[in-house]
Short mmCIF file of C-alpha atoms in Angstrom, two decimals:
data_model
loop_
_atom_site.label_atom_id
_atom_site.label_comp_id
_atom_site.label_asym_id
_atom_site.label_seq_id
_atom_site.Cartn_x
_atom_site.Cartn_y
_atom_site.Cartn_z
CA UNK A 45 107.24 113.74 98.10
CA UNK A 46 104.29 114.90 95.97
CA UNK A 47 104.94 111.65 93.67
CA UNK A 48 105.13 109.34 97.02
CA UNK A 49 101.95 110.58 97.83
CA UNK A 50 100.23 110.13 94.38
CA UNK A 51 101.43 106.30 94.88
CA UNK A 52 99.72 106.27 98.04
CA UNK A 53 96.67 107.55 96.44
CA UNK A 54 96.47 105.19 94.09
CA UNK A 55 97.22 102.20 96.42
CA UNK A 56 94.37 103.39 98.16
CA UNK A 57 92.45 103.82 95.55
CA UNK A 58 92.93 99.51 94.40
CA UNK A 59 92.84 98.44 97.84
CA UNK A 60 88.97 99.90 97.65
CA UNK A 61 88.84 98.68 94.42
CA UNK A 62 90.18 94.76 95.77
CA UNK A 63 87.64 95.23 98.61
CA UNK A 64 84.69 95.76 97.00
CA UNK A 65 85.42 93.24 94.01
CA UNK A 66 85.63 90.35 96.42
CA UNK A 67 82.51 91.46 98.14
CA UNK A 68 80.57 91.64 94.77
CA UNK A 69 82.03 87.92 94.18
CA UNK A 70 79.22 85.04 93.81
CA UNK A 71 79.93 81.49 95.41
CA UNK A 72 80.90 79.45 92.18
CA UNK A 73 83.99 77.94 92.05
CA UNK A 74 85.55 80.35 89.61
CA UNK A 75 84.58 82.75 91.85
CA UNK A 76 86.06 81.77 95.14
CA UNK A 77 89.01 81.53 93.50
CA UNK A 78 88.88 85.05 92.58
CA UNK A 79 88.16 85.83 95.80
CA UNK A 80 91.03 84.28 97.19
CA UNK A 81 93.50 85.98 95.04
CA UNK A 82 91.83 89.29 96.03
CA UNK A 83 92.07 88.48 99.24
CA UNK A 84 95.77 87.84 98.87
CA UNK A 85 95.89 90.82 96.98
CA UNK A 86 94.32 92.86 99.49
CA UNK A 87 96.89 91.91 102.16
CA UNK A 88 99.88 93.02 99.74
CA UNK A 89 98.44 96.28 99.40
CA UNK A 90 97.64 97.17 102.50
CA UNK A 91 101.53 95.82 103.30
CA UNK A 92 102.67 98.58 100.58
CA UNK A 93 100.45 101.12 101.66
CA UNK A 94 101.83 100.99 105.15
CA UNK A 95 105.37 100.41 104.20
CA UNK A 96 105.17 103.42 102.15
CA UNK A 97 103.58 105.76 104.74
CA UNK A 98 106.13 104.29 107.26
CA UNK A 99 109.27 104.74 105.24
CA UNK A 100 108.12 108.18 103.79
CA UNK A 101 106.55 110.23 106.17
CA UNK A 102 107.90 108.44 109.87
CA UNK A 103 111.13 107.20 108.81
CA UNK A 104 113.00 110.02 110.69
CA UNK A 105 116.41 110.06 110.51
CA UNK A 106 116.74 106.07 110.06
CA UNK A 107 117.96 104.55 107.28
CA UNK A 108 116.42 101.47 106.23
CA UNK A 109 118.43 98.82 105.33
CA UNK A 110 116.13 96.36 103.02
#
């Protein structure tokens, strides 16, 4: 569980990284397109992150079926 929650910590650690990226972001069109991936990638990680924290540490006795 130690490695589960080193993955968590580094999740964390680029979902941070995602967020303040895209608020650094200028307006050009290079740019927005940047930001839009971020976003996008900010909305995956924060899907991982929670999957991971559900599945590890609430999971209970369930098994999840993928």
């Amino acid at each position: 569980m130690s490695e589960v929650a080193a993955v968590m910590t580094n999740v964390e650690h680029a979902l941070e990284r995602a967020k303040k990226a895209r608020k650094r972001l200028g307006t050009s069109a290079e740019e927005h397109n940047v930001q839009l991936a971020l976003s996008v990638a900010i909305e995956d990680l924060e899907r991982v992150l929670k999957s991971l924290q559900k599945d590890a540490f609430f999971a209970g006795d369930e098994l999840r079926l993928m």
